[in-house]
Coordinates of C-alpha atoms and ligand atoms in Angstrom, one line a residue:
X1069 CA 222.7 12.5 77.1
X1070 CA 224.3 12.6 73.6
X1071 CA 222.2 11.7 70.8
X1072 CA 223.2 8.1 69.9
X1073 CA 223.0 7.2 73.4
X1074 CA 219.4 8.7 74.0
X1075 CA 218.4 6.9 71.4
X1076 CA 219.4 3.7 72.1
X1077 CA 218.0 4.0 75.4
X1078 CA 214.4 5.1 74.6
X1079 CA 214.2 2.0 72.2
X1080 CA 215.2 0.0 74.8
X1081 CA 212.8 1.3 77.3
X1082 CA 210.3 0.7 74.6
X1083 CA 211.1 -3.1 74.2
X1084 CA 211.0 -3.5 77.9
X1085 CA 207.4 -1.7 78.3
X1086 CA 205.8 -3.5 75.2
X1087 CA 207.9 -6.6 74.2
X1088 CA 209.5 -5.5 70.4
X1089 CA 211.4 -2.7 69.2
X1090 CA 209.2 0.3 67.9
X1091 CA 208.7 1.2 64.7
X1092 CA 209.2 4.8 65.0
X1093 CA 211.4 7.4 66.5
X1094 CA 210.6 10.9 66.3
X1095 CA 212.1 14.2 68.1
X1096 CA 211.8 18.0 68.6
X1097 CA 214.3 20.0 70.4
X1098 CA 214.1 23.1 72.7
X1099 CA 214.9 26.2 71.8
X1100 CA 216.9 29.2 73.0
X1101 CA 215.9 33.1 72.2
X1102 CA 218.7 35.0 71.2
X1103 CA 216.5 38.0 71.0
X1104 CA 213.2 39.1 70.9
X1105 CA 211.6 38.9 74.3
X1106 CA 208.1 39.0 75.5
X1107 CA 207.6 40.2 71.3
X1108 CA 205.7 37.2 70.6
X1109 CA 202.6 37.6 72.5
X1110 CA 202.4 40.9 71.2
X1111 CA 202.5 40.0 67.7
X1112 CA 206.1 40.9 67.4
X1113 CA 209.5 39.4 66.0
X1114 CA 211.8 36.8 67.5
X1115 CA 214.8 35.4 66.9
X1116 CA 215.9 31.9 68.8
X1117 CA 217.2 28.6 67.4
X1118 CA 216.5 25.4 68.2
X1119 CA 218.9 23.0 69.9
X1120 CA 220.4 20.4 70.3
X1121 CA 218.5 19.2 73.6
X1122 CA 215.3 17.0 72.7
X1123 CA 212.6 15.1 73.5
X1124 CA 212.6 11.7 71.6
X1125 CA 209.0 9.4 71.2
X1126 CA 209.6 5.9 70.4
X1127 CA 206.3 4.6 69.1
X1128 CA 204.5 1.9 67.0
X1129 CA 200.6 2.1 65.9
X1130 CA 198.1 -0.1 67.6
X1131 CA 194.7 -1.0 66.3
X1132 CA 192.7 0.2 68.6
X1133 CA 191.9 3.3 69.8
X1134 CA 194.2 3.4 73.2
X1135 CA 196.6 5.8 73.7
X1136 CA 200.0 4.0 75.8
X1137 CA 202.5 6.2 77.3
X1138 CA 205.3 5.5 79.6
X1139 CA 207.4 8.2 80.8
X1140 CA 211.4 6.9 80.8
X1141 CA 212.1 9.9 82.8
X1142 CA 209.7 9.7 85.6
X1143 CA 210.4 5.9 86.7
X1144 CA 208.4 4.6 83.7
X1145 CA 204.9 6.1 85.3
X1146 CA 202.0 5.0 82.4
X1147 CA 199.3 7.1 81.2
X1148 CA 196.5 5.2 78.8
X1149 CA 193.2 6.9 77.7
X1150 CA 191.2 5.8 75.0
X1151 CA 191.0 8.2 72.0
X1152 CA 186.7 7.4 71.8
X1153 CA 186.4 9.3 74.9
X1154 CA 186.3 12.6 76.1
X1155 CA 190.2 13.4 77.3
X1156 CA 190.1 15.2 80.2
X1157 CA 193.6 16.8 82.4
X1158 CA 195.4 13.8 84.5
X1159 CA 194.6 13.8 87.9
X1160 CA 198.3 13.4 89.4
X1161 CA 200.7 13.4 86.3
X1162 CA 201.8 17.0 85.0
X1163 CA 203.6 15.6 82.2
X1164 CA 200.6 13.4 80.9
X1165 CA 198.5 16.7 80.5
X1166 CA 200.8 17.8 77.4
X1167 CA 200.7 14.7 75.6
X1168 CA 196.5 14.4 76.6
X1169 CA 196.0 18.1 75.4
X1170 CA 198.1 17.6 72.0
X1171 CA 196.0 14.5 71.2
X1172 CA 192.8 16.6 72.3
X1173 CA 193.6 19.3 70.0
X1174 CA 194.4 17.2 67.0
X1175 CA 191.0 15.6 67.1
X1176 CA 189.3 18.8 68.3
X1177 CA 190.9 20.1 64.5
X1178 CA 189.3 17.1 62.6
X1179 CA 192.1 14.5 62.4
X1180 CA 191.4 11.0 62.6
X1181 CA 193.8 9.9 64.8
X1182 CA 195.1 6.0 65.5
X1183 CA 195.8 4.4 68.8
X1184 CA 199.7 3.9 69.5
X1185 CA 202.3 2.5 72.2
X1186 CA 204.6 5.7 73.2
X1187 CA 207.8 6.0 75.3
X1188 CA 208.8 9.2 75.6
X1189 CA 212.1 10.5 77.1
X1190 CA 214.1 14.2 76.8
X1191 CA 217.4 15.5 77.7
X1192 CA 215.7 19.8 77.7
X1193 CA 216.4 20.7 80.7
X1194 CA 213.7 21.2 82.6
X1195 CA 212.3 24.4 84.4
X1196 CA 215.1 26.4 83.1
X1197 CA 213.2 28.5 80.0
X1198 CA 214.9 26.2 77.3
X1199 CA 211.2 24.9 76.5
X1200 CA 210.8 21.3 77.2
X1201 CA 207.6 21.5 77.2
X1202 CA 207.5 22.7 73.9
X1203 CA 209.7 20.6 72.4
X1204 CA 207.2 17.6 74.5
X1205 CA 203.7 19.4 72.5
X1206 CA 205.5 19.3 69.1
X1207 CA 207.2 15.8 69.1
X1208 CA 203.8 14.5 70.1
X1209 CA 202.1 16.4 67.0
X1210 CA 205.0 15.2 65.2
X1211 CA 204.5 11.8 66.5
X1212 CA 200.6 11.3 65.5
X1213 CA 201.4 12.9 62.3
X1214 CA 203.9 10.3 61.3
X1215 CA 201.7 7.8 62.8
X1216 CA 198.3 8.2 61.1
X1217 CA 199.6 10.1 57.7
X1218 CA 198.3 13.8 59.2
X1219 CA 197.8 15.8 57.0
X1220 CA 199.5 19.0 58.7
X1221 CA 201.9 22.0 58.7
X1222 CA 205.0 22.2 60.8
X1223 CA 202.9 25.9 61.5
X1224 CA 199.6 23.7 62.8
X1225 CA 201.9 21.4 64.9
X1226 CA 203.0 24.5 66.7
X1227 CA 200.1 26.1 66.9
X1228 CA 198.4 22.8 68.2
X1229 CA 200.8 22.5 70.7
X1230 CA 200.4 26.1 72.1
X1231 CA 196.9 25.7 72.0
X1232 CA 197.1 22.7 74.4
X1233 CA 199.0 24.9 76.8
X1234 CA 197.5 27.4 76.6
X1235 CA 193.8 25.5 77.1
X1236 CA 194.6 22.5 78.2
X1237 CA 197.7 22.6 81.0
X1238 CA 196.4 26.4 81.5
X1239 CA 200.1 28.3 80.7
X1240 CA 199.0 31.4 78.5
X1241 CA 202.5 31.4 76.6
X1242 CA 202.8 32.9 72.9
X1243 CA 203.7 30.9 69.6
X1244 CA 207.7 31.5 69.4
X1245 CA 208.7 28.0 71.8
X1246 CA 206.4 25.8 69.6
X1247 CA 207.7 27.7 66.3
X1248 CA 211.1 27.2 66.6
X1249 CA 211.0 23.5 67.7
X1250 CA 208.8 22.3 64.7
X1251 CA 210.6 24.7 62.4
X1252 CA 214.5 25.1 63.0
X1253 CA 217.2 24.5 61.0
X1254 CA 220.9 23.5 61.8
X1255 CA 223.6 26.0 61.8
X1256 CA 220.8 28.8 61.3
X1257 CA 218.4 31.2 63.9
X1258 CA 214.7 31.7 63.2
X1259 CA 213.8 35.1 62.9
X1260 CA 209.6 34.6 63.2
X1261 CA 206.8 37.0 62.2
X1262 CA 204.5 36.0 65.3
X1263 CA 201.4 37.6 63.4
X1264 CA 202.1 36.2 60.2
X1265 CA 204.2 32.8 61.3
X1266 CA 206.3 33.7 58.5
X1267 CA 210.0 32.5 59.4
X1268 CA 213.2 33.3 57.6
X1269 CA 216.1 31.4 58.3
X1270 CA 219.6 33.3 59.2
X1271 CA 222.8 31.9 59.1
X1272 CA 224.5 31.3 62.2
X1273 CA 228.6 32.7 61.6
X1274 CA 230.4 30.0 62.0
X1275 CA 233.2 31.6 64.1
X1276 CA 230.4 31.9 66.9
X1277 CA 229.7 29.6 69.4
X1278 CA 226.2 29.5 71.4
X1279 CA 226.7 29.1 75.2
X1280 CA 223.5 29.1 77.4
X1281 CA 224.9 29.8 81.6
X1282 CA 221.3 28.3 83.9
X1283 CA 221.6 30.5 86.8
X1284 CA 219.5 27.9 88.6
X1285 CA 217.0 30.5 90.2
X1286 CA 213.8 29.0 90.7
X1287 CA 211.4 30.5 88.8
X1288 CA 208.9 31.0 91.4
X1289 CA 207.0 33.8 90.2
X1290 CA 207.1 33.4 86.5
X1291 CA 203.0 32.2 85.9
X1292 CA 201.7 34.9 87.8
X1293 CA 204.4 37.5 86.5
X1294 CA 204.6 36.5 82.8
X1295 CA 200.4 36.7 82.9
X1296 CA 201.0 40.1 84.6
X1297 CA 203.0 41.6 81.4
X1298 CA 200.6 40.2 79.2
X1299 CA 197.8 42.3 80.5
X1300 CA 200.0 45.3 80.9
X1301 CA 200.8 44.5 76.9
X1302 CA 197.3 44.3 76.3
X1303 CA 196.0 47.3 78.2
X1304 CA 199.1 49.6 76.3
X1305 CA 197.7 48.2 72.9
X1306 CA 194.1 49.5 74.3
X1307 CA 195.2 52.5 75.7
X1308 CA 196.8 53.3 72.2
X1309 CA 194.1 52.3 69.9
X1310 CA 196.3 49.7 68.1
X1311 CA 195.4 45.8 67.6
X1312 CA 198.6 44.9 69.3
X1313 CA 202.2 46.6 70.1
X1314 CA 203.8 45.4 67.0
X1315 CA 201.5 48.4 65.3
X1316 CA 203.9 51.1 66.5
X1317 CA 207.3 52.5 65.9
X1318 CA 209.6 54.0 69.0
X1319 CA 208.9 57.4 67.8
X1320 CA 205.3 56.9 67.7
X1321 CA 205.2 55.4 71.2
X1322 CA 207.4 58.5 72.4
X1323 CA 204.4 61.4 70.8
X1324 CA 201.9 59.4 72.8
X1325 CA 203.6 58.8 75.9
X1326 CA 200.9 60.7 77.6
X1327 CA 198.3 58.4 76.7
X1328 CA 200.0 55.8 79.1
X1329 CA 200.4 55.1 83.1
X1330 CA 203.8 55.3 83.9
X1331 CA 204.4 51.5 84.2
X1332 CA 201.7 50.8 81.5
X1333 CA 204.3 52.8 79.4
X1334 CA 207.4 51.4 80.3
X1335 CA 206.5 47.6 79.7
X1336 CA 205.1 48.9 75.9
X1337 CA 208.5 50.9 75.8
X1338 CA 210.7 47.4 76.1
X1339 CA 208.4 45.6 73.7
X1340 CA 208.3 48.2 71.1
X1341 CA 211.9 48.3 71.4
X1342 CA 212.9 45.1 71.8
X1343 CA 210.8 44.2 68.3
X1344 CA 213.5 46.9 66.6
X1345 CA 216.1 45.4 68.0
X1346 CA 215.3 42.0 66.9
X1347 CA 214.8 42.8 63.0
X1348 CA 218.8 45.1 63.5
X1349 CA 220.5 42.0 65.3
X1350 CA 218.8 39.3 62.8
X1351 CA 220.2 41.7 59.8
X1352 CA 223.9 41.6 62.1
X1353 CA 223.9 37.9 62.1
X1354 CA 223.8 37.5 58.8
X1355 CA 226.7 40.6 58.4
X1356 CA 228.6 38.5 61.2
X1357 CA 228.7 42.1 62.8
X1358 CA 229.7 40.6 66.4
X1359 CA 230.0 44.6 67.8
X1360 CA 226.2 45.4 66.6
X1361 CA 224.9 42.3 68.1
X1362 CA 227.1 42.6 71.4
X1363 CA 225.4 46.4 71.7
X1364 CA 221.6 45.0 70.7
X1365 CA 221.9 42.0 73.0
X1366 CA 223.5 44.7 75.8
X1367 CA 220.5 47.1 75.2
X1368 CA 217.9 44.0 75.2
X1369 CA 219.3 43.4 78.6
X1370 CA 218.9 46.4 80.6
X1371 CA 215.3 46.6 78.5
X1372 CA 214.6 43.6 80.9
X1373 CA 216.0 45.0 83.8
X1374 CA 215.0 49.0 83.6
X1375 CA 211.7 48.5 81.7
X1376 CA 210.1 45.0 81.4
X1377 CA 211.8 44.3 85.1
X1378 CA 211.7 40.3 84.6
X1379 CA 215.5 39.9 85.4
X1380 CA 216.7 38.8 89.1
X1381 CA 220.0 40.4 90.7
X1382 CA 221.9 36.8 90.2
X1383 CA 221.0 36.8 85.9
X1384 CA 222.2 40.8 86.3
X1385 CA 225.5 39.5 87.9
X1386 CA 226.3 36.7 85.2
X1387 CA 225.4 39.5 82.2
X1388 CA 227.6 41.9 83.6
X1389 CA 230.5 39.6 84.2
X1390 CA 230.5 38.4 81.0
X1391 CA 229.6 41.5 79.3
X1392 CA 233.1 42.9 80.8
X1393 CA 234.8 39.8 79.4
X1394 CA 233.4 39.8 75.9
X1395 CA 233.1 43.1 75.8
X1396 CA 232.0 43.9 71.6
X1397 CA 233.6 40.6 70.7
X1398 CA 230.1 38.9 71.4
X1399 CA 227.0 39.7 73.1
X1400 CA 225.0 38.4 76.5
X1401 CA 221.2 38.6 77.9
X1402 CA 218.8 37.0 80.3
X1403 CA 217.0 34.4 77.4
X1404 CA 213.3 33.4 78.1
X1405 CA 210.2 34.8 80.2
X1406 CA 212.1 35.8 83.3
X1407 CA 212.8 35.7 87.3
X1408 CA 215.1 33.0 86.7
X1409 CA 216.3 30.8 84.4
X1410 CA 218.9 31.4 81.9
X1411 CA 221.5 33.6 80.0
X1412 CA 222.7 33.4 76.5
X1413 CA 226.0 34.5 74.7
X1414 CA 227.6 34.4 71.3
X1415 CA 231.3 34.3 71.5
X1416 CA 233.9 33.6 69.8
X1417 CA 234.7 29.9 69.8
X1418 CA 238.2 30.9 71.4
X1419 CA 236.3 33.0 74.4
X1420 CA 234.2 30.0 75.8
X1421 CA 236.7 28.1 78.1
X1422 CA 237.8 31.7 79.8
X1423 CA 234.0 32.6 79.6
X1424 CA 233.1 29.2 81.9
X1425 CA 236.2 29.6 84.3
X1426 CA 235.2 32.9 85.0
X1427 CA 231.8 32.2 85.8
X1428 CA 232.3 29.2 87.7
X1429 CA 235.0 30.9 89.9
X1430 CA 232.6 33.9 90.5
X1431 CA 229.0 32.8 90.4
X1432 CA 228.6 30.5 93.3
X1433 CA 230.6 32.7 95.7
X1434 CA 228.4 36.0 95.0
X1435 CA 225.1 33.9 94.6
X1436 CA 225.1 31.0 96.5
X1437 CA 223.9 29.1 93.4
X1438 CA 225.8 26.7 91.7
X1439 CA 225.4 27.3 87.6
X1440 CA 225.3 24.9 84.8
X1441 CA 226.4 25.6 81.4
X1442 CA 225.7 24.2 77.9
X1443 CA 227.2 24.8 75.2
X1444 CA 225.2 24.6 72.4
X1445 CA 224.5 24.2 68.6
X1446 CA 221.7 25.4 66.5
X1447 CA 219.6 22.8 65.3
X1448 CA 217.4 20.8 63.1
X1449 CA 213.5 21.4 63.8
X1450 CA 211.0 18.5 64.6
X1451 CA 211.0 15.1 62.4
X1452 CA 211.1 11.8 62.4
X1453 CA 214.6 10.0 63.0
X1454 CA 214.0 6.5 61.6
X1455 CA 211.3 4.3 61.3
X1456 CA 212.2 0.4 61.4
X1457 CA 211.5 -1.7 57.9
X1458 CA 210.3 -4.6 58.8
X1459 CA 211.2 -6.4 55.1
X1460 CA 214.6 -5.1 55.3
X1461 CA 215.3 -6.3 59.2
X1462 CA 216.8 -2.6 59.6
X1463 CA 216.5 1.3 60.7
X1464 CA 216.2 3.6 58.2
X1465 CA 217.4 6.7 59.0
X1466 CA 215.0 9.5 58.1
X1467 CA 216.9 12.9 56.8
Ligands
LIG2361 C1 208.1 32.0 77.5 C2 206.9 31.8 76.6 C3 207.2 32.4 75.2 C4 207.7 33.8 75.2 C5 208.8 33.9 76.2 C6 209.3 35.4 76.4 O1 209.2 31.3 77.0 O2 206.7 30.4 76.5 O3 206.0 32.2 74.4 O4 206.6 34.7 75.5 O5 208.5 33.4 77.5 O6 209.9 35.9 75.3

């Protein structure tokens, strides 16, 4: 749903569930990794942008302390709970868990917190490792901040929100989702410093264009897989005597091979490699050096594949394809934790049409599975977009 519209429509579900327009609209979008995968938990360095997919919260204080949430996407269901009691996980309703856990965690870090009427609504797809739920955690930080005068970091938003999946809806994902959607910038990637949170921002060339191909795999095994790795991660780190993965070079890795069980060795081998890779393709993007970042994004790949083995044969088909098409005019790779999900490419704007055709004249016919493709635009991070003046009759639009 293009902006404009999604926006129109949230404030109108809000007048229809509480009788006047609200007096605040805030957003966060979801993200795509262009490199740097499975780095983050291992206090490594990625490199996604935000984009421009979003979650929007149309909301007005109360003065009391009840929390009021309709969901626009999931036929208006309602959440309430009152912010004087102990907020505990939803019985029934998924999606009320992140909005319950962000709230929890705000209070649970000392913020005095206001009760307020919320509609929420998103356009991120869903289930397809572009982050909604992200993108739900941070607009709902970025919500109560607006609300109640917070004051908090775009870094605490994000680590809020991880925190309330990780403790509260039980998914034990890293920092880079939450990152990115509280702290992107248009027409820019994020390279992040997951120990440090330190971001630097890196120009997007202009000639590119950012096109994310859902294979549409369900992603059946990616809890119990993506906790898997993380062990695996943790166990190389022990096995090493190093705090995390991030504290060794390639070379090192290689001297001490025999310190590690075969598969022990190859998961720290994609994640010590991948966290090179991701510091050479965030220095190529800002060179415009489309032939580096096609070779880092190839190698990145087959890291997933050969090593990491979190790719499924249908992602494997749509790489190579494309790979053959772009060849070093732009790059291609799986994007997010794995066994499903999507693939991202930089190509040159003039590539993109040929790039769909030839996907959706192959993909269905050797998978079975129809795609869908987005083509995308990096994006602004998390923030309000207007809040409505009462003396003035009128939205202002917040830049
Ligand atoms: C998921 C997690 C992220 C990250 C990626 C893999 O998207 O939410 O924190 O670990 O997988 O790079």
């Amino acid at each position: 749903m293009p902006a404009q519209t999604q926006r129109d429509y949230v404030i109108s579900q809000f007048e229809r569930a509480y009788g006047a327009k609200p007096e605040h609209l805030f957003q966060a979008p979801g993200r795509v990794n262009l490199i740097g995968e499975h780095t983050d938990y291992n206090d490594g360095f990625v490199l996604p942008c935000a984009i421009d997919y979003k979650t929007v919260i149309a909301a007005t204080a109360r003065n009391d302390n009840q929390v009021h949430v309709v969901a626009a996407d999931y036929q208006n269901q309602k959440d309430t709970f009152s912010l004087d009691e102990s907020i505990e996980n939803h019985p029934e309703q998924l999606w009320s868990d992140y909005i319950r856990g962000v709230v929890k965690h705000l209070q649970m870090r000392g913020h005095r917190l206001k009760g307020a009427n919320l509609v929420v609504t998103g356009n991120v797809p869903q289930g397809a490792g572009l982050s909604s739920s992200a993108s739900l955690e941070v607009v709902v930080g970025e919500t109560f901040k607006g609300l109640c005068q917070l004051d908090i970091s775009k870094q605490d938003i994000a680590r809020i929100g991880q925190e309330a999946e990780n403790q509260f809806v039980g998914c034990n994902c890293g920092i880079m989702d939450q990152m990115v959607s509280a702290c992107g910038e248009a027409h820019k990637a994020v390279l992040l410093d997951c120990r440090s949170l330190e971001t630097q921002l890196i120009p997007m060339p202009d000639e590119l264009s950012v096109v994310i191909i859902n294979s549409n795999v369900k992603r059946g095994l990616v809890d119990s897989e993506y906790n898997t790795r993380r062990l695996q991660c943790e166990k190389a780190a022990k096995l090493l005597g190093i705090e995390a993965l991030r504290d060794i070079s390639l070379k090192d890795l290689e001297h001490r091979k025999v310190l590690l069980p075969d598969e022990t060795y190859l998961r720290a081998h994609h994640v010590v490699s991948e966290n090179e890779r991701t510091l050479a393709a965030a220095e190529a993007l800002k060179q415009g050096d489309c032939s580096q970042l096609s070779r880092l994004m190839a190698q990145s790949h087959a890291s997933m594949r050969d090593d990491f083995e979190i790719t499924v044969e249908p992602i494997d088909f749509i790489v190579a394809t494309l790979s053959d098409y772009l060849k070093e005019k732009g790059g291609v790779r799986m994007t997010g934790g794995g066994f499903g999900g999507c693939i991202v490419a930089l190509m040159p704007h003039a590539m993109v049409e040929g790039a769909c055709q030839l996907i959706e004249s192959t993909y269905e016919a050797h998978s079975g599975i129809k795609e869908t493709i987005y083509i995308c635009t990096a994006s602004d991070g998390a923030g309000e977009v207007f809040h409505w003046d009462e003396s003035q009759s009128s939205a202002r639009r917040v830049s």
